[in-house]
Amino acid sequence: MSGPLTGIRVIDVTIAVLGPLASQILGDMGAEVIKVETPEGDPMRQIGPARNPGMAAYFLNVNRNKKSLVLDLKREAARAAMLRLAATADVFVHNMRPGAATRLGIDYPAISAVSPRIVYAWASGWRADSAHRDRAAFDDVIQGESGLAALNGGDGPPRYVPMVVADKICAHVLASSVAMALFARERTGQGQEVHVPMMEVMSAFNLVDHLWHGVFGEPEKGLGYPRMLTPYRRPYATSDGYVCLLATTDRQWRALFAAIERADLADDPRFATIEQRTANIDELYTLLAEYMRRRSTAEWRARLDKFDVPNGGVNDLPGLVADPYLHETGFFRRVEHPSEGPLVTTAIPVSFSGSPGSLRLPPPRLGEHTAAILAELGYSRDEMAAISGAELP
């Protein structure tokens, strides 16, 4: 057994990042993922540096362990082929608006009619039973509406987190939801529809820290965890760089005060308990910042390790790619792509002792597996061209 989802077939009708990342996670865990694309292909094929057209870096980073099947779903023959394919599948995934799925004839009623045991999972911006159900949603929009952009802006104007963080978080939620639905099917024998609304997922994600008095139905008394909101919460400048550190428990704070040679602060009424430290967080972080400037980053890291205070350095992107720890663990993998040559990909971060995931297939060229998949479904070569709407490789 090469992965916990070995033997599961996934039909992946997704584009951009959220859906493709979710289906890649399923593929990494052993599932057979068939990526269904239009004749033009996933737009992500065009974003970033590329050695060949349609095989850009962004696409390569979220589409490994997949096969590519081109179907022009505006054609009746292609819709019929999609239903024939769905009848062989365990999971159907998309990230389009509900109206679009219905117009293409691939909504849950249509797919479950040919495969009652299927797990039909999809993500969109808002709940399917809301007035916003058909609004378009992208990462920037959800960062704004979920409160994340305002939080990230601090006391200044709203600012997006410099990554598609909502897409990536929702991708992991979508993938884990599929796995849970498959587990339920093992228990009940029944398939079901699973919907991941980005707005709710990101609102719940952000409010873990910041619901605060809202937990008691009293938001007027204040929302937001003060320690997270203080402008003084940032990596500390040292004499030659930066260091990250965090103490949470009383024991850790006593150790930190000892590390900066101010053990007396453990008994200071401003800082002696969690409640007092929270109430005086700006003053506490300002004090720490003053001490951190007195030694180098290397000195502080060695000293903080000695006192068992959680700490780390600050990597920029080049530093992350060169990080010795990640190279020690084999996080970056070199693979040979049949058309793109040598590529670097990231390892599967989660390990399973009995059924590990694997890197089996490189990101596919557009339509690379169309002929083989349609032949498996019983179509002749002449029928394939009418179904795919593209020249067969």
Coordinates of C-alpha atoms in Angstrom, one line a residue:
M1 CA 0.0 0.0 0.0
S2 CA 1.6 3.3 -1.2
G3 CA -0.7 5.8 0.5
P4 CA -3.8 6.0 2.6
L5 CA -6.0 6.9 -0.4
T6 CA -4.6 4.3 -2.8
G7 CA -7.5 2.9 -4.9
I8 CA -9.5 6.1 -4.7
R9 CA -10.3 7.8 -8.1
V10 CA -10.8 11.6 -8.0
I11 CA -12.3 13.6 -10.8
D12 CA -10.8 17.1 -10.5
V13 CA -12.6 19.9 -12.3
T14 CA -10.7 22.7 -10.6
I15 CA -8.6 25.7 -11.6
A16 CA -6.4 28.3 -9.9
V17 CA -5.0 27.3 -6.5
L18 CA -7.7 26.3 -4.0
G19 CA -9.1 23.3 -5.9
P20 CA -5.8 22.1 -7.5
L21 CA -3.9 22.2 -4.2
A22 CA -6.7 20.2 -2.5
S23 CA -6.7 17.6 -5.3
Q24 CA -2.9 17.5 -5.2
I25 CA -3.0 16.7 -1.5
L26 CA -5.3 13.8 -2.3
G27 CA -3.0 12.6 -5.1
D28 CA 0.0 12.8 -2.8
M29 CA -1.8 10.5 -0.4
G30 CA -2.2 7.8 -3.2
A31 CA -5.4 8.8 -5.0
E32 CA -5.6 8.6 -8.7
V33 CA -6.5 12.2 -9.7
I34 CA -7.8 12.9 -13.2
K35 CA -7.6 16.7 -13.8
V36 CA -10.3 17.7 -16.3
E37 CA -9.4 20.8 -18.3
T38 CA -10.9 22.9 -21.0
P39 CA -9.1 22.9 -24.4
E40 CA -7.3 26.1 -23.2
G41 CA -6.2 24.5 -19.9
D42 CA -6.1 25.8 -16.4
P43 CA -5.1 29.5 -16.4
M44 CA -2.4 28.7 -13.9
R45 CA -0.5 27.1 -16.7
Q46 CA 0.5 30.6 -17.8
I47 CA 1.6 32.2 -14.4
G48 CA 5.2 32.4 -13.6
P49 CA 8.5 31.4 -15.3
A50 CA 8.3 28.6 -17.8
R51 CA 10.5 26.5 -20.1
N52 CA 7.6 25.6 -22.3
P53 CA 4.2 27.2 -23.0
G54 CA 1.5 26.0 -20.6
M55 CA 3.9 24.6 -18.1
A56 CA 4.6 27.6 -15.8
A57 CA 6.0 27.4 -12.3
Y58 CA 2.7 28.1 -10.4
F59 CA 0.9 25.3 -12.2
L60 CA 3.8 22.9 -11.7
N61 CA 3.7 23.6 -7.9
V62 CA 0.0 22.5 -7.4
N63 CA -0.6 19.8 -10.0
R64 CA 1.7 16.9 -9.4
N65 CA 0.3 13.3 -9.0
K66 CA -2.4 14.0 -11.6
K67 CA -3.4 13.0 -15.1
S68 CA -4.7 15.6 -17.6
L69 CA -7.9 15.0 -19.6
V70 CA -9.2 17.6 -21.9
L71 CA -13.0 17.8 -22.2
D72 CA -14.9 20.7 -23.8
L73 CA -17.9 20.5 -21.5
K74 CA -19.8 22.9 -23.7
R75 CA -20.2 19.9 -26.0
E76 CA -23.0 17.4 -25.4
A77 CA -20.6 14.5 -26.2
A78 CA -18.1 15.8 -23.6
R79 CA -20.8 16.1 -20.9
A80 CA -21.8 12.5 -21.6
A81 CA -18.2 11.4 -21.3
M82 CA -17.9 13.2 -18.0
L83 CA -20.9 11.3 -16.6
R84 CA -19.4 8.1 -17.9
L85 CA -16.1 9.0 -16.1
A86 CA -17.9 10.0 -12.9
A87 CA -19.5 6.6 -12.8
T88 CA -16.0 5.1 -12.2
A89 CA -15.0 7.6 -9.6
D90 CA -15.1 7.9 -5.8
V91 CA -14.7 11.7 -5.5
F92 CA -15.7 14.6 -7.7
V93 CA -14.1 18.0 -6.9
H94 CA -14.7 21.5 -8.3
N95 CA -14.3 25.1 -7.2
M96 CA -16.8 26.9 -9.5
R97 CA -19.9 28.8 -8.6
P98 CA -23.0 26.6 -8.2
G99 CA -24.8 28.1 -11.2
A100 CA -21.8 27.2 -13.5
A101 CA -21.8 23.6 -12.3
T102 CA -25.5 23.3 -13.0
R103 CA -25.2 24.9 -16.5
L104 CA -22.4 22.4 -17.4
G105 CA -24.5 19.5 -16.2
I106 CA -22.1 18.5 -13.5
D107 CA -23.9 19.6 -10.3
Y108 CA -24.5 17.1 -7.4
P109 CA -27.8 15.8 -8.7
A110 CA -26.3 15.0 -12.1
I111 CA -23.1 13.4 -10.8
S112 CA -24.8 11.4 -7.9
A113 CA -27.4 10.1 -10.4
V114 CA -24.6 8.1 -12.1
S115 CA -22.6 7.4 -9.0
P116 CA -24.7 7.4 -5.8
R117 CA -21.7 6.5 -3.6
I118 CA -19.6 9.4 -4.8
V119 CA -18.2 12.1 -2.5
Y120 CA -19.0 15.3 -4.4
A121 CA -16.9 18.1 -2.9
W122 CA -16.7 21.7 -3.9
A123 CA -15.6 25.1 -2.7
S124 CA -16.9 28.6 -3.5
G125 CA -16.9 32.0 -1.8
W126 CA -20.1 31.8 0.2
R127 CA -22.6 29.3 1.5
A128 CA -24.8 27.7 -1.1
D129 CA -28.0 28.6 0.7
S130 CA -27.1 32.3 1.1
A131 CA -28.0 35.3 -1.0
H132 CA -24.3 35.6 -2.0
R133 CA -24.2 32.0 -3.4
D134 CA -23.4 33.1 -7.0
R135 CA -20.9 35.9 -6.2
A136 CA -17.5 35.5 -7.6
A137 CA -14.8 35.1 -5.0
F138 CA -11.0 35.2 -5.1
D139 CA -8.4 35.1 -2.4
D140 CA -8.1 38.9 -2.1
V141 CA -11.9 39.3 -1.8
I142 CA -12.1 36.8 1.0
Q143 CA -9.0 38.2 2.8
G144 CA -10.9 41.5 2.9
E145 CA -14.4 40.3 3.9
S146 CA -13.1 37.8 6.5
G147 CA -11.3 40.6 8.4
L148 CA -7.8 39.3 7.5
A149 CA -6.7 42.3 5.5
A150 CA -7.6 44.7 8.3
L151 CA -5.9 42.6 10.9
N152 CA -2.8 42.4 8.7
G153 CA -2.8 46.2 8.3
G154 CA -2.6 46.8 12.0
D155 CA -3.0 50.5 12.8
G156 CA -2.5 51.4 9.1
P157 CA -4.7 50.7 6.0
P158 CA -5.8 47.2 5.3
R159 CA -3.1 45.0 3.7
Y160 CA -3.3 41.6 2.0
V161 CA -1.1 38.8 3.4
P162 CA 1.5 38.4 0.6
M163 CA 0.2 35.0 -0.5
V164 CA -3.1 33.4 -1.4
V165 CA -3.5 32.4 2.2
A166 CA -7.3 31.9 2.0
D167 CA -7.0 29.7 -1.0
K168 CA -4.4 27.5 0.6
I169 CA -6.2 27.2 4.0
C170 CA -9.5 26.4 2.2
A171 CA -7.6 23.8 0.0
H172 CA -6.5 21.9 3.1
V173 CA -10.0 22.1 4.6
L174 CA -11.4 20.8 1.3
A175 CA -8.9 17.9 1.1
S176 CA -9.5 16.9 4.8
S177 CA -13.3 17.1 4.3
V178 CA -13.1 14.7 1.3
A179 CA -11.1 12.3 3.5
M180 CA -13.7 12.5 6.3
A181 CA -16.5 12.0 3.8
L182 CA -14.8 8.9 2.5
F183 CA -14.4 7.6 6.0
A184 CA -18.2 8.2 6.5
R185 CA -18.8 6.2 3.3
E186 CA -16.8 3.3 4.6
R187 CA -19.1 3.3 7.7
T188 CA -22.5 3.9 5.9
G189 CA -21.9 3.0 2.2
Q190 CA -23.4 6.4 1.3
G191 CA -21.9 9.2 -0.7
Q192 CA -22.7 12.8 0.0
E193 CA -22.2 16.4 -1.1
V194 CA -19.5 18.4 0.8
H195 CA -19.3 22.2 0.4
V196 CA -16.5 24.4 1.7
P197 CA -17.5 28.2 1.8
M198 CA -14.4 30.3 1.9
M199 CA -16.0 33.1 3.8
E200 CA -17.0 30.9 6.7
V201 CA -13.8 28.9 6.7
M202 CA -11.6 32.1 6.9
S203 CA -13.9 33.9 9.4
A204 CA -13.7 30.9 11.7
F205 CA -10.0 30.7 11.2
N206 CA -9.5 34.4 12.1
L207 CA -11.8 34.4 15.1
V208 CA -10.0 31.5 16.9
D209 CA -7.8 34.3 18.3
H210 CA -10.0 37.3 18.0
L211 CA -13.6 36.6 19.0
W212 CA -12.6 37.5 22.6
H213 CA -15.5 39.2 24.4
G214 CA -17.7 38.0 21.5
V215 CA -17.5 34.5 23.0
F216 CA -19.8 35.8 25.7
G217 CA -22.1 37.7 23.3
E218 CA -20.5 41.0 24.3
P219 CA -18.5 42.2 21.3
E220 CA -19.0 45.8 22.3
K221 CA -16.6 45.1 25.2
G222 CA -13.8 44.4 22.7
L223 CA -12.7 42.0 20.0
G224 CA -9.2 40.8 19.3
Y225 CA -6.4 39.2 21.3
P226 CA -4.2 42.1 22.6
R227 CA -1.0 40.2 22.3
M228 CA -1.7 39.5 18.6
L229 CA -2.7 43.0 17.9
T230 CA 0.1 45.0 19.5
P231 CA 2.4 46.7 16.9
Y232 CA 5.3 45.6 19.1
R233 CA 4.7 41.9 18.2
R234 CA 7.3 41.4 15.6
P235 CA 10.7 39.8 15.3
Y236 CA 13.2 41.4 17.6
A237 CA 16.1 43.3 16.2
T238 CA 19.5 42.1 17.5
S239 CA 22.9 43.7 17.2
D240 CA 23.2 42.1 13.7
G241 CA 19.9 40.8 12.6
Y242 CA 16.6 39.5 14.0
V243 CA 15.4 36.7 16.3
C244 CA 12.0 35.3 16.9
L245 CA 11.0 34.1 20.3
L246 CA 7.8 33.4 22.3
A247 CA 7.2 32.5 25.9
T248 CA 3.7 31.6 26.9
T249 CA 3.7 29.7 30.2
D250 CA 4.9 31.2 33.5
R251 CA 7.8 28.8 33.5
Q252 CA 8.9 30.0 30.0
W253 CA 8.6 33.6 31.0
R254 CA 10.8 33.0 34.1
A255 CA 13.3 31.3 31.9
L256 CA 13.2 34.2 29.4
F257 CA 13.7 36.8 32.2
A258 CA 16.6 34.8 33.4
A259 CA 18.1 34.7 29.9
I260 CA 18.0 38.5 29.7
E261 CA 19.5 38.6 33.2
R262 CA 16.4 40.1 34.7
A263 CA 15.1 37.3 36.8
D264 CA 13.5 39.9 39.1
L265 CA 10.8 40.6 36.4
A266 CA 9.2 37.3 37.2
D267 CA 7.9 38.9 40.5
D268 CA 7.1 42.3 38.9
P269 CA 3.3 42.8 39.4
R270 CA 3.1 43.9 35.7
F271 CA 4.5 40.6 34.4
A272 CA 4.0 37.9 37.1
T273 CA 0.9 36.2 35.6
I274 CA -0.6 35.6 32.2
E275 CA -3.4 38.1 32.9
Q276 CA -0.9 40.8 34.0
R277 CA 1.4 40.2 31.0
T278 CA -1.6 40.4 28.7
A279 CA -2.7 43.7 30.2
N280 CA 0.8 45.2 29.9
I281 CA 1.9 43.5 26.7
D282 CA 3.1 46.7 24.9
E283 CA 5.4 47.6 27.9
L284 CA 6.6 44.0 28.1
Y285 CA 7.5 43.7 24.4
T286 CA 9.2 47.1 24.4
L287 CA 11.3 46.0 27.3
L288 CA 12.3 42.8 25.6
A289 CA 13.2 44.7 22.4
E290 CA 15.6 46.8 24.3
Y291 CA 17.5 43.8 25.6
M292 CA 17.5 41.9 22.3
R293 CA 19.6 44.7 20.7
R294 CA 22.4 44.0 23.1
R295 CA 23.6 40.7 21.6
S296 CA 24.0 39.2 18.2
T297 CA 21.4 36.8 16.7
A298 CA 23.7 33.8 17.2
E299 CA 24.4 34.8 20.8
W300 CA 20.8 35.1 21.6
R301 CA 19.8 31.9 19.9
A302 CA 22.4 29.9 21.9
R303 CA 21.4 31.6 25.1
L304 CA 17.7 31.1 24.6
D305 CA 18.3 27.4 23.7
K306 CA 20.3 27.1 27.0
F307 CA 17.3 28.4 28.9
D308 CA 14.8 26.4 26.8
V309 CA 13.0 29.4 25.5
P310 CA 11.3 28.7 22.0
N311 CA 13.2 30.8 19.4
G312 CA 14.2 30.9 15.8
G313 CA 15.8 33.0 13.1
V314 CA 14.1 35.0 10.3
N315 CA 14.3 33.5 6.8
D316 CA 13.6 35.5 3.7
L317 CA 12.6 33.5 0.6
P318 CA 16.2 32.8 -0.5
G319 CA 17.0 31.9 3.1
L320 CA 14.1 29.5 3.2
V321 CA 15.2 27.7 0.1
A322 CA 18.7 27.4 1.5
D323 CA 17.6 26.5 5.0
P324 CA 20.0 23.7 6.4
Y325 CA 17.2 22.0 8.3
L326 CA 15.0 21.7 5.3
H327 CA 17.9 20.2 3.3
E328 CA 18.7 17.8 6.2
T329 CA 15.1 16.5 6.1
G330 CA 15.0 16.2 2.3
F331 CA 12.2 18.7 2.0
F332 CA 13.3 19.8 -1.4
R333 CA 13.1 17.0 -4.0
R334 CA 14.7 17.1 -7.5
V335 CA 12.6 15.3 -10.1
E336 CA 13.0 14.8 -13.8
H337 CA 10.0 15.9 -15.9
P338 CA 9.7 14.3 -19.4
S339 CA 9.2 17.7 -21.1
E340 CA 10.3 20.3 -18.6
G341 CA 13.6 18.7 -17.5
P342 CA 14.9 18.9 -14.0
L343 CA 12.5 20.5 -11.5
V344 CA 12.5 21.1 -7.8
T345 CA 9.4 20.2 -5.8
T346 CA 8.6 20.1 -2.1
A347 CA 8.3 16.8 -0.2
I348 CA 5.0 15.6 1.3
P349 CA 5.1 17.2 4.7
V350 CA 3.0 14.6 6.5
S351 CA 4.4 11.2 7.3
F352 CA 2.5 7.9 7.7
S353 CA 4.4 5.0 9.2
G354 CA 2.3 2.3 7.5
S355 CA 0.9 4.0 4.3
P356 CA 3.2 6.9 3.2
G357 CA 2.2 9.2 0.4
S358 CA 4.4 9.4 -2.7
L359 CA 5.5 11.5 -5.6
R360 CA 4.4 9.3 -8.5
L361 CA 3.5 11.6 -11.4
P362 CA 5.0 14.9 -12.6
P363 CA 2.6 17.7 -13.3
P364 CA 0.9 16.8 -16.6
R365 CA 1.0 18.5 -20.0
L366 CA -2.3 19.7 -21.2
G367 CA -4.4 16.7 -22.3
E368 CA -1.5 14.3 -21.9
H369 CA -3.7 11.5 -20.7
T370 CA -6.9 12.2 -22.8
A371 CA -6.5 9.4 -25.2
A372 CA -5.7 6.8 -22.6
I373 CA -8.6 7.8 -20.3
L374 CA -11.2 8.0 -23.0
A375 CA -10.1 4.6 -24.4
E376 CA -10.6 3.1 -20.9
L377 CA -14.1 4.5 -21.1
G378 CA -14.7 2.7 -24.4
Y379 CA -14.4 5.6 -26.9
S380 CA -12.9 5.2 -30.3
R381 CA -10.2 7.5 -31.6
D382 CA -12.7 9.3 -33.9
E383 CA -15.1 9.9 -31.0
M384 CA -12.3 11.3 -28.8
A385 CA -11.7 14.4 -31.0
A386 CA -15.4 15.3 -30.8
I387 CA -15.4 14.9 -27.0
S388 CA -12.2 16.8 -26.2
G389 CA -12.4 19.6 -28.6
A390 CA -8.6 19.6 -28.9
E391 CA -6.0 17.8 -30.8
L392 CA -5.0 14.5 -29.1
P393 CA -1.4 14.1 -28.1

